[in-house]
mmCIF file of C-alpha atoms in Angstrom:
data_model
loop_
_atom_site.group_PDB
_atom_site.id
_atom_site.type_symbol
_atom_site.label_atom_id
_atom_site.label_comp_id
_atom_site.label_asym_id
_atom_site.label_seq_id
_atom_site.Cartn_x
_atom_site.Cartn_y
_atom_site.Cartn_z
ATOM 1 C CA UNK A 29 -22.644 38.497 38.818
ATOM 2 C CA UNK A 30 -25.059 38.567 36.067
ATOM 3 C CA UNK A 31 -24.864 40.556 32.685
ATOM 4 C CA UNK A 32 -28.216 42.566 32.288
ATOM 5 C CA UNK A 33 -30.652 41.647 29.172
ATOM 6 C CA UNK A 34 -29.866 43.059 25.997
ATOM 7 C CA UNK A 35 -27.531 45.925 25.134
ATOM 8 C CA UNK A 36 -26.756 49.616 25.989
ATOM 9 C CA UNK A 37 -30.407 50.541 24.605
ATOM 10 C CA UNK A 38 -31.857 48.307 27.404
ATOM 11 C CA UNK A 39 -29.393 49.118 30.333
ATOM 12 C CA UNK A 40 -30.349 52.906 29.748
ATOM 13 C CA UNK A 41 -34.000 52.630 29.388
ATOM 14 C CA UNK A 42 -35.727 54.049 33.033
ATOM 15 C CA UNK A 43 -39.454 53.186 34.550
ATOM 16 C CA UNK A 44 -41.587 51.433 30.986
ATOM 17 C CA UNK A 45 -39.642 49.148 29.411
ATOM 18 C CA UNK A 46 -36.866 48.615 31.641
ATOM 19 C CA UNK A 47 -35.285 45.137 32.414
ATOM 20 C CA UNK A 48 -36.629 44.109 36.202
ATOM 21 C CA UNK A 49 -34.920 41.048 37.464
ATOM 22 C CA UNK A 50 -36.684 38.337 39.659
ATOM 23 C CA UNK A 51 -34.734 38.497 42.562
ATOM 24 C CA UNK A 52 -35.815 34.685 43.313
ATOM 25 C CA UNK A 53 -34.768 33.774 39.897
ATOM 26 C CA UNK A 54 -30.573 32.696 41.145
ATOM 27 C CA UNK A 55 -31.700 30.223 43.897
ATOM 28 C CA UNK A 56 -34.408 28.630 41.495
ATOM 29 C CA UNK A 57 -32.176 28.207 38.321
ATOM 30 C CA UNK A 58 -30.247 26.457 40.798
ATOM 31 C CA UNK A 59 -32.536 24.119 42.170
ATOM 32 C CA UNK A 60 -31.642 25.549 45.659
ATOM 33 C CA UNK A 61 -35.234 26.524 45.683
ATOM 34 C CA UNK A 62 -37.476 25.247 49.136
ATOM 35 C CA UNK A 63 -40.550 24.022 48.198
ATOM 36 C CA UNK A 64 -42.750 21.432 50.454
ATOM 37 C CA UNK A 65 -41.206 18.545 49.276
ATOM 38 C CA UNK A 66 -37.814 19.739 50.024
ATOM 39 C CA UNK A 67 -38.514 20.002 53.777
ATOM 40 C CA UNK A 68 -38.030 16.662 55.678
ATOM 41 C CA UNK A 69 -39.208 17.549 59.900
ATOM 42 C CA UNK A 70 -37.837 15.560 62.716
ATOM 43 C CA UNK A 71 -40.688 12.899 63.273
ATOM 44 C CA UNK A 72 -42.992 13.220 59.778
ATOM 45 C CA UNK A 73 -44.643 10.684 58.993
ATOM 46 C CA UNK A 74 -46.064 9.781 54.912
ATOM 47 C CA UNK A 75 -49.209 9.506 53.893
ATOM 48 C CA UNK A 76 -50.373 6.996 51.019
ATOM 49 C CA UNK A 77 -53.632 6.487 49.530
ATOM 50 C CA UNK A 78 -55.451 3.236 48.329
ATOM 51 C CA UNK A 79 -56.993 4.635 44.625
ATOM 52 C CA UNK A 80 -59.839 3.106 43.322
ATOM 53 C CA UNK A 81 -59.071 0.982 39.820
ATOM 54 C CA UNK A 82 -62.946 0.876 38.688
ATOM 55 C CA UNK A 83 -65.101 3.587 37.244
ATOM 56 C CA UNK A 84 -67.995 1.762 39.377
ATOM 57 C CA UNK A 85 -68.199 -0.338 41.645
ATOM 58 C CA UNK A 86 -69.362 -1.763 45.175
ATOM 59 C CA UNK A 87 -66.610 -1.948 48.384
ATOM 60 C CA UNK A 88 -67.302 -5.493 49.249
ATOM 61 C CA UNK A 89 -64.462 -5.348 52.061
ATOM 62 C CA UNK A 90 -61.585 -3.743 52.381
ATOM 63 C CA UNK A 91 -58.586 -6.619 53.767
ATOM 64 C CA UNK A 92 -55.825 -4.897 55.941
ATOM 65 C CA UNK A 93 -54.037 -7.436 57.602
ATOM 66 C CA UNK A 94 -50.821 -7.619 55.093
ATOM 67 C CA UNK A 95 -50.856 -3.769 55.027
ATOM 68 C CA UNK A 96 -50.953 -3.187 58.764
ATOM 69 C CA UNK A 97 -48.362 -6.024 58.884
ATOM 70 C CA UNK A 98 -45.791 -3.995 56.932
ATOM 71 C CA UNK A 99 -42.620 -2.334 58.895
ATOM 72 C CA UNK A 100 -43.709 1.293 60.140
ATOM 73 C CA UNK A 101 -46.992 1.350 59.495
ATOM 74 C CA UNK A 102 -48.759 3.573 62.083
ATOM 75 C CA UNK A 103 -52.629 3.774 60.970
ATOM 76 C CA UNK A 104 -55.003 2.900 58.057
ATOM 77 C CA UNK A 105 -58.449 4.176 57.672
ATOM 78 C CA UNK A 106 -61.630 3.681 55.037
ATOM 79 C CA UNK A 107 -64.069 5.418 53.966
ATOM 80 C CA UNK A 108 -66.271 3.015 56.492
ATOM 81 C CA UNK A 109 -63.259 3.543 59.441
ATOM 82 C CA UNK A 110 -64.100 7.668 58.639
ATOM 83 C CA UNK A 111 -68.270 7.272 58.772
ATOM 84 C CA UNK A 112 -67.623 5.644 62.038
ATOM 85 C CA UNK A 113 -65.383 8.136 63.667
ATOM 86 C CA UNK A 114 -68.582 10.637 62.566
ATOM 87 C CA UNK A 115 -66.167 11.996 60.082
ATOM 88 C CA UNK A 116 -68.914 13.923 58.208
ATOM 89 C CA UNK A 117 -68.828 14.592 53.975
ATOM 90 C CA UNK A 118 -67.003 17.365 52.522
ATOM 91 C CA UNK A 119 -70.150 20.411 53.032
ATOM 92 C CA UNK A 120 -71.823 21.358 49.684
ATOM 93 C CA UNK A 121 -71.389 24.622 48.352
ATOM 94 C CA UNK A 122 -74.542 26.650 49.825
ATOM 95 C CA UNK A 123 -77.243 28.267 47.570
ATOM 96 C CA UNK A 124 -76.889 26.734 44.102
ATOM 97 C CA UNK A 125 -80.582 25.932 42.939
ATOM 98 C CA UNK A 126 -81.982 24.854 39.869
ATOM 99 C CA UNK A 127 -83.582 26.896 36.623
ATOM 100 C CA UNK A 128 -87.419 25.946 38.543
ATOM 101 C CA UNK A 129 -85.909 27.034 42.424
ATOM 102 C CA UNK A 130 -85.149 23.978 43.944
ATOM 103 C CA UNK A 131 -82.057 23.306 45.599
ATOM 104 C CA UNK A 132 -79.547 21.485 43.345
ATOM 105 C CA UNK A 133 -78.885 18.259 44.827
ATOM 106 C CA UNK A 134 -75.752 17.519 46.800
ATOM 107 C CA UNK A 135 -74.649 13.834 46.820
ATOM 108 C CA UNK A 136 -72.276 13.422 50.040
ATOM 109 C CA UNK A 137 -68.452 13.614 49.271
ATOM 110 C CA UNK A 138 -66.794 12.024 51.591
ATOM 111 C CA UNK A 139 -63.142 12.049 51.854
ATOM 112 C CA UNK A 140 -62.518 8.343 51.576
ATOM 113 C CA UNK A 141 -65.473 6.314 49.281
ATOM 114 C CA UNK A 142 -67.901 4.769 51.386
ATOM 115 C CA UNK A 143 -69.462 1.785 49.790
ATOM 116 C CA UNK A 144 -68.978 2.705 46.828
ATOM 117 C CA UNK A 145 -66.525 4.049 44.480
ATOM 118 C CA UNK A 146 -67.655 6.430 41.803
ATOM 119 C CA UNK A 147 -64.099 7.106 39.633
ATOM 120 C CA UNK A 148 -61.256 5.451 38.826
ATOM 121 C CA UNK A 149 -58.878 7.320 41.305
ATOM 122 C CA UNK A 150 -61.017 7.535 44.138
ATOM 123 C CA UNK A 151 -59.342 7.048 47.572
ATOM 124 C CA UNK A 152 -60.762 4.156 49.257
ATOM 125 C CA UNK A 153 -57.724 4.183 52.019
ATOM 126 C CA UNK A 154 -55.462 6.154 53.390
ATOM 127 C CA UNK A 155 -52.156 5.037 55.106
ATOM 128 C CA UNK A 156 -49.803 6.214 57.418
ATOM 129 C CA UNK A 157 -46.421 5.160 57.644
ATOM 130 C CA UNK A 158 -43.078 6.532 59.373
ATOM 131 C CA UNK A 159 -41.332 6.525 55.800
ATOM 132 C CA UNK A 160 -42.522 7.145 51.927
ATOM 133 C CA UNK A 161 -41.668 3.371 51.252
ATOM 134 C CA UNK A 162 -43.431 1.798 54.169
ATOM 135 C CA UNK A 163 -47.133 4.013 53.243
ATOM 136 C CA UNK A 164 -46.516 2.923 49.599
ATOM 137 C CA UNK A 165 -46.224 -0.866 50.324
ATOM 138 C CA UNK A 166 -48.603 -0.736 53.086
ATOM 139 C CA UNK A 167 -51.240 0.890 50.188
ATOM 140 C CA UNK A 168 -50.372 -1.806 47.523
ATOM 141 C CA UNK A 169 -50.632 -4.057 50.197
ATOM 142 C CA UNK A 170 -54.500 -3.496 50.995
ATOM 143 C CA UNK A 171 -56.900 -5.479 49.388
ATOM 144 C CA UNK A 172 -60.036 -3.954 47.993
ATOM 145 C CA UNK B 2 -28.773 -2.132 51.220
ATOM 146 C CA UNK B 3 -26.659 -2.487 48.148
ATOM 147 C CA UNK B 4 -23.788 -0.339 47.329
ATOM 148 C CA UNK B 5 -23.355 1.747 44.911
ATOM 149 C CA UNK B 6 -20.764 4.101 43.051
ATOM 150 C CA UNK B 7 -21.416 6.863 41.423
ATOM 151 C CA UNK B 8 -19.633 9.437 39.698
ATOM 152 C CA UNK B 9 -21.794 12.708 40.953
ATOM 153 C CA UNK B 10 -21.802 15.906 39.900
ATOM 154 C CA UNK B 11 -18.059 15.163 39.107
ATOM 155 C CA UNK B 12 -17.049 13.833 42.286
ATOM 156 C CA UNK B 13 -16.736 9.810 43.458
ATOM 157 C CA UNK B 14 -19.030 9.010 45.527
ATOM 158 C CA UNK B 15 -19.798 5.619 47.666
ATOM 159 C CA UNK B 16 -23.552 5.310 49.112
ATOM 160 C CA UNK B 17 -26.457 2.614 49.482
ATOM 161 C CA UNK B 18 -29.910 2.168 48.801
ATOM 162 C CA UNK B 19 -32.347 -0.542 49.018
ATOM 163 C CA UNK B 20 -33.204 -2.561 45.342
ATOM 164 C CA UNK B 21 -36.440 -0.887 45.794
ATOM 165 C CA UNK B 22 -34.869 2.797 46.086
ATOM 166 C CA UNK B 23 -35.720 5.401 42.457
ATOM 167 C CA UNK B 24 -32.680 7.161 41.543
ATOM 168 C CA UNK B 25 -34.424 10.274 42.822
ATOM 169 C CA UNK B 26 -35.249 9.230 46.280
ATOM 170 C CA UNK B 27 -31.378 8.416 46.383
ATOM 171 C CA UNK B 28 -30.620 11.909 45.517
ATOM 172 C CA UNK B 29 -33.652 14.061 47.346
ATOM 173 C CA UNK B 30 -33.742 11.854 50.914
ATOM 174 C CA UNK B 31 -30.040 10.475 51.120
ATOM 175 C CA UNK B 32 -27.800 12.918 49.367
ATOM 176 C CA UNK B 33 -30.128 15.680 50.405
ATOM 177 C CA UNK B 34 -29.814 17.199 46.727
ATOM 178 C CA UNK B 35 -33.436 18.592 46.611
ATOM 179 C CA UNK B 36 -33.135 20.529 43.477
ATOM 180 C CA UNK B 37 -34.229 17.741 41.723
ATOM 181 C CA UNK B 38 -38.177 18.015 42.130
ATOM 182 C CA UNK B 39 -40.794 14.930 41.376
ATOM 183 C CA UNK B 40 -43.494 16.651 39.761
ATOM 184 C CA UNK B 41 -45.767 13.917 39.268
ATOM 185 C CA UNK B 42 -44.224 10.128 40.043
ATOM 186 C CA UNK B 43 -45.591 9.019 36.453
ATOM 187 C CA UNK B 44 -42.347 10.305 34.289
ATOM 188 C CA UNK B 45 -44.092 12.468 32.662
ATOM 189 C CA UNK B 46 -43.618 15.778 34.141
ATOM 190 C CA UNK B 47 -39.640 15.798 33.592
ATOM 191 C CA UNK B 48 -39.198 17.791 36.930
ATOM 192 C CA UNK B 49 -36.813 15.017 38.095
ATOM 193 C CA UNK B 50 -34.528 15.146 35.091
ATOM 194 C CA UNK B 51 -30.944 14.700 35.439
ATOM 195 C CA UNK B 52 -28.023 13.598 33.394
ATOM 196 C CA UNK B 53 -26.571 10.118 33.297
ATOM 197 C CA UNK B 54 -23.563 9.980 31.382
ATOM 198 C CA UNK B 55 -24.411 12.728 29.564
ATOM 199 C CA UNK B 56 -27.968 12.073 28.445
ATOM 200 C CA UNK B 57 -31.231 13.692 29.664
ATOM 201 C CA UNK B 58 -32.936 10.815 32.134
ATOM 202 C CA UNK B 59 -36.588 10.797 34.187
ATOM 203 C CA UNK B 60 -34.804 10.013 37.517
ATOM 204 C CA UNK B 61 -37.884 8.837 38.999
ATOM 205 C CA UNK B 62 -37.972 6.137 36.225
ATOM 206 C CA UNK B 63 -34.599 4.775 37.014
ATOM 207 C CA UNK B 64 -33.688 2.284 40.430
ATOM 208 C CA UNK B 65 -30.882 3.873 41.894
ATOM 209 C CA UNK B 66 -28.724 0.805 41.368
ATOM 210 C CA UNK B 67 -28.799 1.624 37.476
ATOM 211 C CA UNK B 68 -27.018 4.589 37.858
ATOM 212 C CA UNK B 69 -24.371 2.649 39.493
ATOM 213 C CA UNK B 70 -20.620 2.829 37.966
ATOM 214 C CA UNK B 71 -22.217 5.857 35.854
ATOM 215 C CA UNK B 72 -21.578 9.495 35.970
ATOM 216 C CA UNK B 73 -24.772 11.675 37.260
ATOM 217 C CA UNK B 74 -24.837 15.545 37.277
ATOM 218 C CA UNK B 75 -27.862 17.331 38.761
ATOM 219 C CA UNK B 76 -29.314 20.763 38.690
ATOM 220 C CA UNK B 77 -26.339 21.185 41.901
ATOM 221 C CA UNK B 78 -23.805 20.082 39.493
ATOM 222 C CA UNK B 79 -24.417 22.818 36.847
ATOM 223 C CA UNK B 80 -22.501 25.453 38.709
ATOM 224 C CA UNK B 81 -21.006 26.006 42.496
ATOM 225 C CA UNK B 82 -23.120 27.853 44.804
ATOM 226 C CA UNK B 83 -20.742 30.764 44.837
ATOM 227 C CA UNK B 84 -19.696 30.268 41.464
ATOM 228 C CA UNK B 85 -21.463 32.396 38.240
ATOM 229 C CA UNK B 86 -24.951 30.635 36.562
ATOM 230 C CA UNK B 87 -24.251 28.195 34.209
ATOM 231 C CA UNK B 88 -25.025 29.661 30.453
ATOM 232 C CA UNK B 89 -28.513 28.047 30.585
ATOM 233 C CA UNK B 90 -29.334 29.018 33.939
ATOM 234 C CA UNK B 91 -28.653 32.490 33.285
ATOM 235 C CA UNK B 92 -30.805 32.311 29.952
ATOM 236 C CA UNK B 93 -33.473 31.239 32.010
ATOM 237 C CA UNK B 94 -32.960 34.105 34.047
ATOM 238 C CA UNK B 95 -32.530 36.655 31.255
ATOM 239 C CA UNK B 96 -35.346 35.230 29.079
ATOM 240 C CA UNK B 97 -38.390 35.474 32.021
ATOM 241 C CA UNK B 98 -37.734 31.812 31.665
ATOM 242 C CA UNK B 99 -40.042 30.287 35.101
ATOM 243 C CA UNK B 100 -42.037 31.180 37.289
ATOM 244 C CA UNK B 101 -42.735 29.296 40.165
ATOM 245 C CA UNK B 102 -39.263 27.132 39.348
ATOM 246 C CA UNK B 103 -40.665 24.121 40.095
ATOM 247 C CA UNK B 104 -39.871 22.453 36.707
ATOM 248 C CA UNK B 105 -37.334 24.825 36.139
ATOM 249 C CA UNK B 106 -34.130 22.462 37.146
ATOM 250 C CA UNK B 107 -35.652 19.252 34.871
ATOM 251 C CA UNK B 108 -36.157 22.114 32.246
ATOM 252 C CA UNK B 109 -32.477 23.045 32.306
ATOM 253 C CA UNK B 110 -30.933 20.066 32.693
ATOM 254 C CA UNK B 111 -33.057 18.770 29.323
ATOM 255 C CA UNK B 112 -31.645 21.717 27.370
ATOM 256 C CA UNK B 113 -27.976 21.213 28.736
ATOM 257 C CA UNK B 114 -27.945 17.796 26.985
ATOM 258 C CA UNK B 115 -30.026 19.233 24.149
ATOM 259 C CA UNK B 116 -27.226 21.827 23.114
ATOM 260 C CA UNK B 117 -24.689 19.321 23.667
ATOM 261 C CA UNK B 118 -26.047 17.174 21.127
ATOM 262 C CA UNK B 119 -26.813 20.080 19.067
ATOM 263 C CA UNK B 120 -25.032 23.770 19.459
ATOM 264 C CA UNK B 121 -27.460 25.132 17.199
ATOM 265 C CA UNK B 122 -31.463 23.836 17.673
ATOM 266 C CA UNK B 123 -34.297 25.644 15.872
ATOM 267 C CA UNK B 124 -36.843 26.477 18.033
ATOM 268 C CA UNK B 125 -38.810 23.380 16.862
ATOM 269 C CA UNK B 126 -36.050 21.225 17.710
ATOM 270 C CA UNK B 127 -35.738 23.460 21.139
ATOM 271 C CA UNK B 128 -39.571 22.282 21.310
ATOM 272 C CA UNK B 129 -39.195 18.588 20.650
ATOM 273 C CA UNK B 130 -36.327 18.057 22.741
ATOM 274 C CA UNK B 131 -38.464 19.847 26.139
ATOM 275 C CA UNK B 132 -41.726 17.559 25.511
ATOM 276 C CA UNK B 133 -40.742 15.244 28.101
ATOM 277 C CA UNK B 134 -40.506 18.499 30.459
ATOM 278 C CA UNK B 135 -43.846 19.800 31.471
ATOM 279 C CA UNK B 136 -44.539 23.629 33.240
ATOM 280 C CA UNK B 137 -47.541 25.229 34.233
ATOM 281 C CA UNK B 138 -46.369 28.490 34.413
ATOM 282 C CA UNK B 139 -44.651 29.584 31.717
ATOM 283 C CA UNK B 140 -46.488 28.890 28.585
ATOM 284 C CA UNK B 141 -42.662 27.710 27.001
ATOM 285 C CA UNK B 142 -42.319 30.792 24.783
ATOM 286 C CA UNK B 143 -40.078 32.446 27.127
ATOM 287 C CA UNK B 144 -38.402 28.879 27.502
ATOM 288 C CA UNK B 145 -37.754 28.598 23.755
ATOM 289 C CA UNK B 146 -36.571 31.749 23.642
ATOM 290 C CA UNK B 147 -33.643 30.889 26.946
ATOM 291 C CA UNK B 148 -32.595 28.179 25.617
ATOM 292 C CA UNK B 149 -32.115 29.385 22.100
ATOM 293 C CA UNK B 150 -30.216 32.336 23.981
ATOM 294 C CA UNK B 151 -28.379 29.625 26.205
ATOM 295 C CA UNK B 152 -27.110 28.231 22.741
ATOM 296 C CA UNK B 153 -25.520 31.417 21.105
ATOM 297 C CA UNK B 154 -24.466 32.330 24.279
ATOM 298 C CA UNK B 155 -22.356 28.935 24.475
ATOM 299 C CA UNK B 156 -21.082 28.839 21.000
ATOM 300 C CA UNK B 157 -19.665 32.638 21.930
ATOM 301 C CA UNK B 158 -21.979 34.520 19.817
ATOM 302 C CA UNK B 159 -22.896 38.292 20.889
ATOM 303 C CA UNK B 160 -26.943 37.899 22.545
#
């Protein structure tokens, strides 16, 4: 279907130099690609975080009733929800010390902040909803 | 719900979507044209470009109700399935052009209205008229170098 790059000099050139086609490259260009987001499965559900809006600052509570209220909704954990399950921090990469020998520190990541938030960004909830629009008003529906 | 009609990819076309509903959730999740990627939600990745009436648009920055009465053409719109690449598509192709392909259809469809508005860009018009399109692949020489080729290539000049 395609014309090959370039003239009779590049048609005839063998092994270095000659013109190799993507074979993927047709079904991109045409957006007929399949990447994650493409694939919709009978009975996924959507995931929406709650993102922290200060650099620093203490979780005084976390207020869920208008979220969990919303159409669809299915769960919605914190970072405290997560500590209490015995959800434990993301491990610590093993064996980094410091110039004198002593083990670097390793401040606990968790997965959702826990009492504090450290970044603006942070997740301090996560929701999940049976559609993209229900976890995203469900998240702007938590108050922090 | 409200109704809408659109003119897409050069057929009429009656659907619905909620007030709430981005022009690109109509097209992904109801109209199940998923060539049309969101890259980052923010508009400023361009993955989700498409063309209403004719201009390059973020459609993740537009409610789906804009669009109605007005003509849209996606990255399916460009050419048939069974029907020869589109000039820029195939420049793409030629040129090394992507990678990965994920911003690949927002890049094309940016350059489509590009060389409409101008048959004959410099590369640092080429360059201007992509910044809204991001890609993490490619490093945009190769790019540059399609969619200058897309341009001779569609004013009939020899590659």
């Amino acid at each position: 279907v395609s014309a090959p790059l370039g003239g009779a000099v590049d048609t005839l050139r063998f092994g270095s130099g000659a013109v190799v086609r993507r074979v993927e490259d047709p079904t991109l260009v045409r957006g007929a690609g399949r990447f994650t987001d493409d694939v919709t499965l009978p009975g996924q559900t959507w995931l929406a975080f709650v993102r922290s809006d200060r650099a620093h600052a203490r979780i005084a509570a976390v207020r869920r009733d208008d979220a969990l209220a919303v159409d669809g909704v299915l769960a919605l954990w914190t970072g405290a929800d997560l500590v209490a399950a015995g959800v434990v921090p993301l491990a610590f990469p093993p064996g980094f010390r410091r110039p004198d020998g002593q083990p670097a520190s390793a401040p606990p990541r968790r997965a959702l902040a826990h009492e504090f938030v450290r970044f603006v960004g942070e997740p301090v909830a996560a929701v999940v909803a049976d559609s993209r629009a229900a976890a995203k008003a469900a998240a702007a529906a938590v108050r922090v | 719900m409200t109704p809408i009609r659109l003119h897409l990819n050069d057929r009429p076309l009656e659907c619905a979507a909620e007030p709430h509903t981005l022009l690109v959730e109509l097209l992904r999740d109801t109209l199940g044209l998923t060539g049309t990627h969101v890259g980052c939600d923010t508009s400023q990745c361009g993955a989700c470009t498409v063309l209403l009436d004719g201009a390059a648009v973020k459609s993740c920055t537009l409610l789906a109700v804009q669009a109605d009465g007005r003509r849209v053409t996606t990255i399916e719109g460009l050419a048939a399935p069974d029907a020869p690449l589109h000039p820029v598509q195939e420049a793409f192709v030629a040129c090394h052009g992507l990678q990965c392909g994920f911003c690949t259809p927002g890049m094309v469809m940016s350059a489509v209205a590009l060389l409409q508005e101008n048959p004959a860009p410099t590369d640092e018009q080429v360059a201007a008229a992509l910044e809204g399109n991001l890609c993490r692949c490619t490093g945009y020489v190769n790019i540059v170098a399609a969619v200058g080729q897309a341009a001779r290539a569609l004013r009939g000049e020899a590659r």
